[in-house]
Structure formats: C-alpha cells, structure tokens
C-alpha cells in the first residue's frame, strides 16, 4: 500500500479472520484520508462453493499475507462508503472474491492482495488519481485522539511566523496574478486582510468589539456553518490550562448560517487544547463522531469538519478559543483555512491581552489617584489652619506671602498653639513641597546629641557611634527643616548653625568632608528671643538671621471665636478615624468650651475632644464629657477664690504648680525645669518625692 511515496507494513490475516478498512482507528487497516469512510470496506474469509473447495490459498490483504485453507476463500465487501471500493479499477457493489495479484483501491490508496509475499511484493504504484493521492499526503498527520479524523495541527500561523511568512511572500510576488489564481494561491490577499484586521483591532477599546471584528473577518474569508468564540476575563499560564478550566470559559459570540445553530464542542475535543502542547487542530469527515462534534436537536451529528484554535498571546497565556464547523454540502476546511483561523486567533489574543493590560493599568491608576486624593485630604487636615478670627487670618496671610520665597521664618507662640502646623503650611505652600520636611526639637536632646542630630556623625566619632549617620540638614536637602524650641540651643551650636544658614558647608561630627545642602529653615520658639539676646543667652547675629520673617501665632484665648470651629473640626476627624457617629456638641458643652482659658491652647483642645469621643457612647458631647480644669476657667482665678486653696501646704502648692507646668510643656522636663528656674536634676528629685507621697 502506498500513497505519494509512502507504503504500509505487511498485514497478515489467517482464516477465518476478517479485517476492516477505513478512517477509524479501530480498524485493522487505517486509511488516513478524508475520502475514506470510517468503516469503508471489509476483507473476510468465507467458505467457497463446492466446486471451489479444492482451492488452496495463502492470501495477504492490505499488502497482506495470510495462510489459507482449501475450505474457503477471501472476499472484499464495500460497507456503503461514499467514494466506493475498487478492485482492478472496477467499483464493486457486492462481496467480491479476491485473487492473487488483485489491486484494491480505497480513497486514493492502492492495496495489493497476494497469496505469497515476494521480494518487492509490496505495491509501490501510487493511485492514478494524483489529486486524491496528494490529498492523502495531507492526511498523514495524526493526533493522540481520533487519528483518523484530526488531520492537521498547528501552533502558529505561517502567515504571521517563521519561514513561510517571508518566503511565501517572495514566492507570491514572483508569480503573476494569473498564476496565483490558477494555483489557488491567495496568500497576498490573506496577509492584506490580516493586516487590516490587526489595524482595526488596534483602534478598538473593548474585547467584545474585537471579537465581533474577528468573526466578521472570518465570515468574509471562509465558508462555514457555525463559529463560536470563547473568552475568559483572566489569562491562564500554559502549565495551568486543564480540560476543566477550558470548560469554564464562557461563550462570548457566535456566527451561524441559515437555520443552523451553534453547538459547544464536546469535552473530549477540548482536551486537545490542555497543557503546553495544546495546538490548533483541523478534523474532517467526522460525521457521526461524538468525540469531535455535538449532536443537533434531532440527535444527529451532522458536522463534516471542524477547526478548534486556542487564543494565546505572545507570553503563551491562554485566553480562550475559536471553534468553527462545516456540514455536508460545504467544502470541508483545509489546512490553509486552519492557517487563517490560527492567524486570526493570534491577532485577537494580542488585542485582548493589550486591552486587559490597559484595564489593569487604568484600574491601578484610578486606585493610585484615589489614594493620592485621600493622602492629600489627610495631609490637608494636618496642615489646615482652622479659624475665622482676625488674628488667625493675619497668620494665614503671612504664610501665603512668605511660603513662595526662600526666606528664613521665625514662628513664635505659646506651647500648643500650632507652630509646627504653621511650619508645615509654609512647606506645602512652597516650591519645596516635593522635598522632605524634617522636624527637630532642640530642647529634647543634650548638647552633644543635638549637634549629632543636626549635622550627623562619622563612625567612631564618640562612644556609641557604631556607624555613620546623616544629620537632619542632610535629610532635609531640597526641603524644609523645622527647628523647634531653638531658644534652648547652646551658644557653641548657635555659631555652627549660623554658618550653615549663611550658606557655608558643614562637617559631620568626627568628620572632615565638607557637606553643602539646600535647606530652608523654619525656627520656632515659645520664648522671647529678643529678650534672651539682651540677657546674652542668644546670639544677636543668629537672631537677626532667623528674624527675616516673623510669624506670631496667637494663643487660643485670644481667638476665642475659633474655639468652636476647632472643636467641630477635631470631632469630625476623630469620628472618621474611630468609626464613631457623634453628631454634635451640646450648647452647655459649647458654652463651657468658650469660657475655658485654654492654657494648653489647641493641643489641649484636641486632647479634650479626643477623650470625649473615645469615652462617649452617645451621639452628642455633653458638658460632663469635657475633662476641663476649673482652675483655668476664663475670667477667674479658682486658686485664689477656693476655700480649699487657702488650706494648701506649700508642698502641695509646689506639686500642683509643677504638674501644671509639665502639662503645659507636654511632659518635657527640660523645658519645665527652665520655666520653673531650677535644674533638671532638681526637678527629677521633686517628681520622685511626689511619686512616693
């Protein structure tokens, strides 16, 4: 048996056996051609007529050798095939006896029947039907499933990849139009349509339109009965593609001709797309094959040929599949048709993948913008100066004027009035807003540590300096450095600070490398620096260098009308942060807030409202929810008017005053000791004594 230069192995039969010929893989002799029926013909042994009983043979079918007996003979029977079975060039219509040397022709294949195998006994003569033999050559490609029906597999289309895309173009260009038409070669036209499709998909903004455009292109390119496109919202890596995952992919669009209705492919066919080796496939002559097609409403499998092509992008991610069918009466799909469908699937995959990436980027951008807006809102709360009084309006106006400049700003005010808030507003309203803002409390550190914090230190500069450390000036480069309580800085450090403010480079502690930075300094203090200059406690030249722009933040008692605005502002903030729903502040509580003297200024007000929100189980803040000291009520001196105050001992009065000063300084013992006019160590001893009593 031979087709286009290929011949089969010898197949032996012994009576009374039989052999079936046809496309189905269950046949003893498989003919891999779409012209063959699933069970095309049968070769079998039968008892001969009495006059032939003495005949003895040893037949071979399908280039077949078998041992015969004298009691029977070999016959061939056509099983109702579409294209017929021929013996010696004559189509048989009934069981036909086989004789030595008979030539059986089935679907373009020639099979020699012989009793005895001779050297060269294998038939090597091809079928006279060159077209059929050529077609049989195409059908030599087989698969793991239904090898008789699946005739072609393809990973990529030659129209888009590899040698054929270039060489076919050159070959097509060398032919005349008449030659291409005569040969049925429409490669330039196919490539032109595919290029047009790619441009069309590049302009689309949703996958539904892309799928519709691809189906429209296939309608104009191929003859088919039904087509369906399956597409997943998420891509799947090749190692994770399984039959079950493919089955879950939804059908998004179909096309059908006439009264035909689209039917989903069977699960057995979908298995061919699973795994990394799942290629597009072409199957023909599959009428009645329930492994490759699905029954119609009449319970029949009327599909003649199918194409199933995976939709995979260039990263080999599985996105879906294209499924197309033809029925009897339409030319079955060819390998060229498979090439076209695979090319369309590849173009669609890139379009869908691009659109999915765009959606992910757009979603990520939206979330990023939303986060940025929330951060801006939160930051706005932190740098927002609340108030409508004339005093606070004057502060806001000075911030607007000073922020765009590079001038050094001195912010003065009592503890808790919001000096750091003013410094933050200056920074965020300046052209340095993209740079860092660094704050340093000069009263919280010893002289040695303060210098290290400001200018940094080298490894081994002093005990405990185990590694190099950048100072606050380096960290604030191209930004703003706020120096809080600058009046607590010693004279030696004041001189070093002055040189840096004048534009000179500085060195880290223990270092020799000059460092120059671009930093705007905002200094803050609750002390009268001018008076300290007169007392010789603060350098005059540094004072003038810092006093370029002075902003004095008024205490809360001087802008009492802003108290309720600030209270409501803090109430709204803590409601959001703590998930509470406290709606308002009662009139009695508002009156109490307005009468209070607020020695701790805005910081104290913030803490009072926070405590009221934390401990409140109602939807309103009452007067008894406010933890205010009666000694600080506006317009009176509770200490002087209290009967119990007269009976206080000096020790109790001292303890009360020290505790009040510590509250005023937010627990900063160094500042409290300075305000009390005692040494820090003395304050520590007194606090220990208070704790024991």
XYZ file of C-alpha atoms in Angstrom:
693
model
C 0.000 0.000 0.000
C 1.394 3.357 -0.962
C 0.331 6.976 -1.122
C 2.644 9.621 -2.555
C 5.742 7.555 -1.994
C 4.788 6.111 1.419
C 3.891 2.414 1.894
C 2.450 0.402 4.745
C 3.820 -2.526 6.713
C 2.725 -6.042 5.776
C -0.550 -7.023 7.410
C -1.180 -10.768 7.829
C -4.571 -12.446 8.069
C -5.354 -16.032 8.919
C -8.760 -17.574 8.176
C -11.424 -17.314 9.369
C -10.375 -13.778 10.468
C -11.646 -10.515 8.972
C -10.213 -7.019 8.579
C -11.945 -3.666 8.269
C -10.577 -0.809 6.190
C -11.405 2.868 6.873
C -10.637 6.087 8.701
C -11.487 4.918 12.210
C -8.529 3.995 14.354
C -10.371 0.872 15.491
C -9.990 -0.618 12.003
C -7.315 -3.230 11.346
C -6.227 -1.269 8.278
C -6.400 2.506 8.896
C -6.624 4.686 5.783
C -5.771 8.223 6.781
C -7.696 10.174 4.210
C -10.794 12.308 4.428
C -12.047 10.487 1.276
C -12.319 7.264 3.248
C -15.367 6.467 5.339
C -14.987 5.467 8.983
C -15.625 1.795 8.053
C -15.093 1.786 4.331
C -14.772 -1.903 3.411
C -14.330 -5.376 4.875
C -11.994 -8.219 3.885
C -13.166 -11.542 5.264
C -12.878 -15.322 4.843
C -15.843 -17.330 3.614
C -16.458 -20.937 2.604
C -16.311 -21.333 -1.194
C -18.798 -23.025 -3.450
C -18.333 -26.834 -3.676
C -16.536 -26.591 -6.976
C -14.036 -24.239 -5.427
C -13.496 -26.280 -2.250
C -10.278 -27.757 -3.526
C -8.714 -24.328 -3.970
C -5.915 -23.589 -1.634
C -4.525 -20.190 -0.953
C -2.453 -18.221 1.410
C -3.743 -14.664 0.961
C -2.373 -11.293 2.039
C -4.696 -8.265 2.356
C -3.610 -4.673 2.530
C -0.236 -5.759 1.289
C -1.318 -8.645 3.442
C -0.120 -12.227 3.742
C -2.198 -14.950 5.427
C -2.352 -18.677 5.487
C -5.461 -20.050 3.788
C -7.004 -23.454 3.766
C -8.634 -25.387 0.983
C -12.031 -24.903 2.555
C -12.646 -21.233 1.858
C -11.734 -18.022 0.077
C -11.098 -14.289 0.775
C -13.737 -11.691 -0.126
C -13.888 -7.892 -0.052
C -17.138 -6.041 0.630
C -17.869 -2.312 0.384
C -19.685 -1.108 3.518
C -21.723 1.666 1.924
C -18.836 4.069 1.599
C -19.278 7.439 -0.057
C -16.436 7.102 -2.555
C -16.657 3.385 -3.254
C -14.237 0.454 -3.258
C -12.470 -0.636 -6.429
C -10.893 -3.969 -7.398
C -8.852 -3.933 -10.590
C -10.217 -0.449 -11.364
C -13.874 -1.588 -11.203
C -16.162 -0.444 -8.386
C -17.676 -3.359 -6.530
C -21.315 -3.348 -5.468
C -21.427 -6.761 -3.806
C -18.975 -9.049 -1.967
C -16.175 -9.710 -4.422
C -13.761 -12.686 -4.270
C -10.078 -11.786 -4.147
C -7.478 -13.468 -6.342
C -3.743 -13.380 -6.193
C -2.476 -10.037 -7.525
C -5.788 -8.161 -7.235
C -5.324 -4.425 -6.719
C -7.703 -2.886 -4.180
C -8.189 0.901 -4.376
C -9.702 2.782 -1.466
C -9.707 6.607 -1.121
C -6.638 7.083 -3.301
C -4.693 4.234 -1.697
C -3.654 1.110 -3.635
C -3.513 -2.228 -1.792
C -2.228 -5.426 -3.433
C -3.724 -8.755 -2.440
C -1.345 -11.716 -2.712
C -1.125 -15.316 -1.506
C 2.630 -15.292 -1.206
C 4.984 -12.448 -0.196
C 7.720 -11.976 -2.771
C 10.665 -9.614 -2.714
C 9.285 -6.349 -3.932
C 5.820 -7.757 -3.334
C 4.768 -4.528 -1.686
C 2.819 -2.431 -4.079
C 4.678 0.727 -4.839
C 2.445 2.081 -7.559
C 0.543 5.148 -6.485
C -3.063 5.764 -7.292
C -3.906 7.022 -10.729
C -5.836 9.812 -9.015
C -2.972 12.232 -8.378
C -5.253 14.730 -6.672
C -6.530 12.101 -4.293
C -3.009 10.911 -3.546
C -1.939 14.466 -2.881
C -4.838 14.912 -0.528
C -3.934 11.660 1.215
C -0.481 13.085 1.815
C -2.059 15.941 3.816
C -3.871 13.356 5.885
C -0.720 11.599 7.111
C -0.537 13.964 10.123
C -2.303 12.309 13.077
C -3.038 13.035 16.739
C -3.335 11.344 20.100
C -7.135 11.221 19.718
C -9.081 10.212 16.633
C -6.027 9.840 14.447
C -8.279 9.048 11.547
C -10.185 12.356 11.738
C -7.780 15.030 13.031
C -5.640 15.714 10.012
C -3.626 18.811 10.956
C -2.234 20.568 13.998
C -0.669 23.973 14.182
C 0.969 26.087 16.869
C 1.402 29.289 14.851
C 0.165 30.527 11.511
C 2.688 30.686 8.692
C 1.063 33.950 7.680
C 2.476 35.558 10.842
C 5.510 33.470 11.836
C 8.549 31.674 10.542
C 9.836 30.887 7.097
C 6.543 30.863 5.256
C 5.609 34.418 6.109
C 8.684 35.727 4.293
C 9.389 33.075 1.697
C 5.743 32.737 0.734
C 5.623 36.474 0.221
C 8.655 36.360 -2.068
C 7.297 33.371 -3.953
C 3.900 35.008 -4.329
C 5.475 38.217 -5.566
C 7.383 36.303 -8.236
C 4.145 34.842 -9.619
C 1.750 36.644 -11.876
C -1.817 37.187 -10.718
C -3.000 34.628 -13.273
C -0.582 32.029 -11.926
C -1.696 32.650 -8.354
C -5.367 32.394 -9.285
C -4.751 29.198 -11.258
C -2.912 27.650 -8.330
C -5.464 28.865 -5.809
C -2.747 30.843 -4.041
C -4.284 33.889 -2.344
C -1.506 34.492 0.208
C -1.124 38.219 -0.565
C -4.866 38.718 -0.158
C -4.903 36.797 3.125
C -1.998 38.780 4.514
C -3.665 42.010 3.439
C -6.880 41.070 5.263
C -4.944 40.068 8.371
C -3.048 43.354 8.356
C -6.306 45.267 8.030
C -7.781 43.235 10.895
C -4.780 43.992 13.116
C -5.154 47.729 12.482
C -8.890 47.528 13.163
C -8.353 45.770 16.485
C -5.654 48.252 17.498
C -8.245 51.041 17.397
C -10.879 49.217 19.466
C -11.328 49.808 23.180
C -13.162 46.672 24.346
C -12.779 42.940 23.813
C -16.408 42.474 22.673
C -15.802 44.691 19.645
C -12.525 42.896 18.923
C -14.244 39.502 18.919
C -17.005 40.797 16.634
C -14.425 42.209 14.214
C -12.596 38.862 14.067
C -15.795 36.932 13.373
C -16.733 39.414 10.660
C -13.338 38.872 9.055
C -13.762 35.082 9.168
C -17.205 35.381 7.582
C -15.601 37.217 4.677
C -12.660 34.813 4.425
C -14.031 31.283 4.920
C -17.106 29.192 4.185
C -18.503 27.712 7.386
C -21.783 26.829 9.095
C -21.162 27.880 12.693
C -18.464 29.668 14.651
C -18.094 30.444 18.347
C -15.538 32.441 20.308
C -14.835 31.647 23.956
C -13.016 34.261 26.021
C -12.001 34.434 29.651
C -11.733 37.610 31.722
C -8.399 36.424 33.065
C -5.440 34.814 31.366
C -4.125 31.391 32.364
C -0.460 30.327 32.202
C 0.120 27.284 29.963
C 1.034 24.992 32.835
C -2.352 25.663 34.477
C -4.541 25.013 31.419
C -6.680 21.910 32.001
C -9.836 20.479 30.387
C -11.866 21.612 33.394
C -10.549 25.168 33.199
C -11.244 25.289 29.448
C -14.802 24.065 30.027
C -15.463 27.007 32.348
C -14.558 29.636 29.733
C -17.762 31.429 28.640
C -19.023 31.692 25.073
C -18.977 35.403 24.132
C -20.027 35.496 20.463
C -21.274 33.227 17.652
C -21.950 33.269 13.921
C -24.110 30.783 12.009
C -25.568 30.439 8.534
C -29.236 29.892 7.717
C -31.189 27.988 10.328
C -28.070 26.370 11.762
C -27.476 26.821 15.498
C -24.080 26.873 17.206
C -23.236 23.915 19.491
C -20.424 23.765 22.032
C -17.669 21.219 21.232
C -17.563 18.008 23.309
C -15.237 17.772 26.305
C -13.137 15.103 24.569
C -12.226 17.625 21.884
C -11.340 20.342 24.396
C -8.744 18.025 25.923
C -6.592 18.683 22.867
C -6.080 22.302 23.985
C -4.986 21.464 27.531
C -1.365 21.728 28.600
C 1.584 23.426 26.986
C 1.326 21.386 23.777
C -2.279 22.254 23.001
C -2.225 23.233 19.325
C -4.943 24.371 16.973
C -6.401 21.390 15.146
C -8.306 20.532 11.988
C -10.573 17.471 11.705
C -12.503 16.303 8.603
C -15.023 13.614 7.777
C -16.308 13.465 11.320
C -19.985 12.819 10.580
C -21.297 10.696 13.444
C -18.136 11.101 15.573
C -19.324 12.072 19.068
C -15.744 12.629 20.220
C -15.297 15.552 17.840
C -18.775 17.046 17.432
C -22.017 17.545 19.358
C -25.436 16.240 18.371
C -28.038 18.586 16.928
C -31.648 18.927 18.087
C -32.547 15.763 16.145
C -29.893 13.760 17.956
C -27.618 13.620 14.897
C -24.002 14.576 14.431
C -24.117 16.363 11.099
C -20.750 18.143 11.288
C -18.389 17.388 8.401
C -15.232 19.239 9.541
C -14.100 21.407 12.449
C -11.365 23.840 13.419
C -10.520 24.452 17.083
C -7.885 27.147 17.693
C -6.646 28.346 21.103
C -6.402 32.090 21.716
C -2.909 32.549 23.203
C -0.887 35.755 23.428
C 2.852 36.147 22.849
C 3.507 35.285 26.521
C 1.749 31.952 25.918
C -1.112 32.858 28.255
C -4.348 31.017 27.435
C -7.269 33.407 26.909
C -9.902 31.314 25.115
C -10.581 29.532 21.802
C -12.227 29.775 18.383
C -14.445 26.855 17.317
C -15.766 26.558 13.735
C -17.700 23.822 11.868
C -18.905 22.893 8.390
C -21.690 20.491 7.448
C -22.298 18.345 4.395
C -22.741 20.342 1.221
C -19.961 22.817 2.052
C -16.331 22.274 1.174
C -14.650 20.946 4.318
C -11.962 23.020 5.989
C -8.443 22.721 4.582
C -5.011 23.262 6.074
C -4.981 26.750 4.547
C -8.232 27.516 6.375
C -6.601 26.382 9.605
C -3.712 28.765 8.912
C -6.149 31.666 8.552
C -8.078 30.847 11.752
C -4.864 30.445 13.752
C -3.639 33.826 12.468
C -6.933 35.479 13.456
C -6.733 33.831 16.906
C -3.195 35.157 17.397
C -4.182 38.691 16.392
C -7.234 38.538 18.650
C -5.097 37.256 21.547
C -2.745 40.221 21.319
C -5.657 42.654 21.136
C -7.470 41.106 24.103
C -4.232 40.902 26.101
C -3.482 44.563 25.361
C -6.983 45.628 26.363
C -6.753 43.595 29.585
C -3.414 45.221 30.402
C -4.928 48.633 29.718
C -7.849 47.858 32.030
C -5.479 46.733 34.773
C -3.339 49.841 34.349
C -6.399 52.088 34.314
C -7.709 50.433 37.477
C -4.324 50.706 39.147
C -4.062 54.354 38.099
C -7.553 55.052 39.439
C -6.682 53.434 42.765
C -3.386 55.335 42.916
C -5.150 58.616 42.219
C -7.747 57.819 44.842
C -5.036 57.030 47.382
C -3.268 60.257 46.461
C -6.513 62.190 46.947
C -7.078 60.552 50.335
C -3.497 61.274 51.356
C -3.925 64.866 50.201
C -7.097 65.127 52.264
C -5.355 63.657 55.293
C -2.353 65.876 54.730
C -4.679 68.822 54.241
C -6.165 68.136 57.656
C -2.704 68.055 59.162
C -1.626 71.370 57.589
C -5.040 73.003 57.628
C -5.258 76.114 59.768
C -8.803 76.373 61.108
C -10.199 79.717 62.164
C -12.002 82.873 61.058
C -10.744 85.373 63.616
C -8.737 88.395 62.558
C -5.678 87.118 64.410
C -5.569 83.812 62.541
C -6.353 85.489 59.205
C -3.247 87.622 59.684
C -1.185 84.445 60.244
C -2.594 82.808 57.076
C -1.842 85.941 55.043
C 1.790 85.968 56.215
C 2.136 82.262 55.311
C 0.875 82.963 51.780
C 3.384 85.782 51.341
C 6.383 84.001 52.867
C 5.878 80.462 51.510
C 6.970 81.050 47.867
C 10.243 82.682 48.993
C 13.436 81.148 50.396
C 13.459 83.440 53.442
C 14.092 82.004 56.879
C 10.983 82.220 59.061
C 10.769 82.562 62.849
C 7.490 81.245 64.283
C 6.692 82.406 67.813
C 3.884 81.425 70.142
C 2.968 79.602 73.307
C 3.231 75.871 73.556
C 0.360 74.114 71.784
C -0.726 76.990 69.533
C 0.264 75.117 66.356
C 3.742 76.370 65.468
C 4.591 73.081 63.750
C 1.336 73.367 61.779
C 2.443 76.795 60.534
C 5.825 75.365 59.503
C 4.092 72.521 57.617
C 1.812 75.032 55.866
C 4.868 77.054 54.811
C 6.500 73.912 53.394
C 3.482 72.610 51.467
C 2.703 76.049 50.018
C 6.287 76.480 48.757
C 8.105 75.136 45.705
C 9.856 72.703 48.060
C 6.650 70.717 48.648
C 8.029 67.713 46.722
C 11.068 67.630 49.011
C 11.204 66.351 52.593
C 10.080 68.202 55.696
C 12.141 67.334 58.765
C 11.430 68.465 62.336
C 13.816 68.541 65.287
C 13.035 69.568 68.881
C 16.159 71.288 70.189
C 15.004 71.085 73.813
C 14.637 67.303 73.821
C 18.343 66.484 73.395
C 21.613 67.134 75.164
C 24.198 69.431 73.563
C 26.304 66.564 72.129
C 23.352 64.642 70.771
C 21.780 67.802 69.333
C 24.886 68.543 67.261
C 24.952 64.945 66.019
C 21.263 65.122 65.141
C 21.741 68.370 63.228
C 24.936 67.624 61.313
C 25.342 63.827 61.611
C 28.408 61.944 62.759
C 31.056 59.579 61.457
C 31.609 56.076 62.714
C 33.647 56.142 65.951
C 33.183 59.913 66.476
C 32.132 59.245 70.073
C 31.147 56.373 72.322
C 28.165 54.599 70.793
C 28.765 55.923 67.255
C 28.957 52.476 65.674
C 28.170 53.670 62.137
C 27.946 56.790 60.021
C 24.728 58.760 60.467
C 23.271 61.515 58.335
C 22.095 64.603 60.164
C 18.799 66.441 59.839
C 20.328 69.017 57.485
C 21.316 66.274 55.027
C 17.952 64.574 55.362
C 16.141 67.863 54.631
C 18.168 68.660 51.493
C 15.916 70.372 48.905
C 13.231 70.595 51.562
C 12.395 72.305 54.842
C 13.953 71.874 58.292
C 11.931 72.991 61.298
C 13.951 73.667 64.456
C 11.503 73.720 67.368
C 12.427 75.435 70.645
C 15.526 76.941 69.096
C 15.934 79.129 72.173
C 17.212 76.039 74.060
C 20.292 75.722 71.808
C 23.662 76.464 73.431
C 25.958 79.234 72.217
C 28.552 76.979 70.536
C 25.920 75.206 68.477
C 24.284 78.548 67.662
C 27.535 79.634 65.992
C 27.685 76.473 63.844
C 24.049 76.890 62.883
C 24.662 80.493 61.845
C 27.436 79.443 59.433
C 25.156 76.899 57.763
C 22.337 79.459 57.457
C 24.791 81.833 55.787
C 25.483 79.222 53.114
C 28.720 77.687 54.379
C 29.252 73.908 54.241
C 29.370 71.879 57.440
C 31.065 68.680 58.583
C 29.704 65.696 60.413
C 30.823 65.204 63.992
C 34.196 63.465 63.778
C 34.385 64.055 60.007
C 36.423 66.285 57.701
C 34.430 66.166 54.480
C 32.576 69.444 53.779
C 28.855 68.977 53.066
C 26.692 71.630 51.426
C 22.898 71.403 51.337
C 19.935 73.401 50.063
C 17.607 73.689 53.058
C 15.043 76.250 54.131
C 14.994 76.683 57.906
C 11.851 77.484 59.869
C 12.650 78.151 63.544
C 10.049 78.038 66.296
C 10.110 79.067 69.933
C 7.811 79.988 72.827
C 10.449 82.252 74.324
C 11.228 85.914 73.687
C 14.479 85.619 71.721
C 14.994 89.376 71.679
C 14.933 89.450 75.459
C 17.349 86.498 75.505
C 19.691 88.481 73.229
C 19.639 91.307 75.759
C 20.442 88.812 78.514
C 23.321 87.339 76.496
C 21.652 83.928 76.230
C 21.114 84.012 72.476
C 23.420 85.217 69.722
C 22.342 88.534 68.262
C 23.598 87.719 64.749
C 21.709 84.418 64.735
C 18.578 86.171 65.956
C 18.691 88.621 63.059
C 19.410 85.770 60.625
C 16.324 83.914 61.857
C 14.179 87.023 62.202
C 13.860 87.651 58.453
C 10.148 86.867 58.587
C 8.409 86.565 61.957
C 5.006 84.927 62.350
C 3.418 85.190 65.794
C 0.732 82.567 66.369
C -1.869 83.880 68.860
C -2.941 81.712 71.802
C -6.416 80.200 71.674
C -7.741 82.521 74.400
C -7.077 85.476 72.075
C -9.210 83.973 69.303
C -11.998 82.511 71.388
C -14.469 82.591 68.491
C -12.333 79.938 66.721
C -12.695 77.533 69.646
C -15.983 76.004 68.458
C -14.742 75.733 64.863
C -11.684 73.839 66.070
C -13.773 71.616 68.337
C -16.057 70.631 65.445
C -13.025 70.064 63.195
C -11.466 67.660 65.721
C -14.832 65.957 66.302
C -15.198 65.227 62.563
C -11.649 63.904 62.339
C -11.957 61.539 65.301
C -15.348 60.333 64.073
C -13.670 59.242 60.812
C -10.626 57.739 62.485
C -12.534 55.841 65.171
C -15.685 54.973 63.253
C -17.902 56.937 65.678
C -21.099 58.850 64.832
C -21.146 61.650 67.370
C -23.176 64.299 65.610
C -22.766 67.450 67.652
C -21.657 69.234 70.817
C -24.404 70.343 73.192
C -24.997 74.035 73.898
C -23.884 73.632 77.508
C -20.648 71.986 76.371
C -20.083 74.747 73.804
C -20.532 77.388 76.475
C -18.024 75.603 78.694
C -15.514 75.479 75.826
C -15.901 79.226 75.244
C -15.455 80.057 78.950
C -12.324 77.948 79.368
C -8.941 79.720 79.412
C -7.064 77.016 77.419
C -3.582 77.179 78.932
C -2.556 74.290 76.675
C -4.034 76.031 73.633
C -5.078 73.974 70.577
C -3.192 70.890 71.735
C -5.247 70.823 74.921
C -8.492 71.354 72.969
C -7.589 68.480 70.652
C -6.937 66.149 73.598
C -10.200 67.162 75.290
C -12.268 66.397 72.184
C -10.412 63.124 71.547
C -11.096 61.941 75.093
C -14.759 62.898 74.756
C -15.084 60.881 71.543
C -13.261 57.828 72.925
C -15.312 57.618 76.140
C -18.660 58.738 74.728
C -21.412 56.208 74.000
C -23.989 58.787 72.951
C -24.351 60.725 69.711
C -23.700 64.082 71.379
C -20.916 65.508 73.557
C -22.290 66.847 76.850
C -20.672 69.214 79.313
C -19.703 66.412 81.684
C -17.810 64.717 78.811
C -15.270 67.577 78.784
C -12.265 66.997 81.044
C -11.510 70.682 81.813
C -9.747 72.074 84.878
C -11.875 74.577 86.832
C -8.705 76.493 87.718
C -8.401 77.547 84.067
C -11.914 78.950 83.582
C -11.809 82.306 81.838
C -12.313 85.447 83.921
C -11.486 83.976 87.310
C -8.714 82.620 89.499
C -10.051 79.449 91.007
C -6.994 79.025 93.174
C -7.468 82.351 94.852
C -11.232 82.005 95.303
C -11.268 78.442 96.533
C -11.632 77.765 100.248
C -9.537 74.658 99.969
C -6.737 76.527 98.147
C -6.066 78.634 101.243
C -5.612 75.480 103.294
C -2.992 74.017 100.867
C 0.518 73.460 102.182
C 3.477 74.875 100.275
C 4.498 71.355 99.258
C 1.033 70.658 97.798
C 1.022 74.006 96.011
C 4.505 73.317 94.628
C 3.433 69.883 93.402
C 0.311 71.295 91.748
C 2.298 74.047 90.036
C 4.994 71.642 88.778
C 2.375 69.285 87.395
C 0.653 72.215 85.668
C 3.916 73.306 84.068
C 4.632 69.739 82.913
C 1.199 69.599 81.307
C 1.950 72.923 79.635
C 5.210 71.550 78.207
C 3.667 68.177 77.249
C 5.881 66.385 79.773
C 9.146 67.938 78.527
C 11.161 68.019 81.750
C 13.996 70.162 80.372
C 11.592 72.896 79.306
C 9.603 72.581 82.525
C 12.786 72.935 84.592
C 13.767 76.028 82.595
C 10.341 77.598 83.144
C 10.468 76.793 86.869
C 14.006 78.202 87.141
C 15.501 75.021 88.583
C 17.953 72.382 87.393
C 16.688 69.321 85.585
C 18.130 67.070 88.294
C 16.261 69.078 90.954
C 13.004 68.584 89.047
C 13.643 64.836 88.839
C 14.163 64.630 92.622
C 10.950 66.543 93.302
C 8.975 64.274 90.961
C 10.341 61.188 92.710
C 9.285 62.667 96.073
C 5.793 63.397 94.716
C 5.516 59.807 93.493
C 6.332 58.421 96.970
C 3.917 60.698 98.815
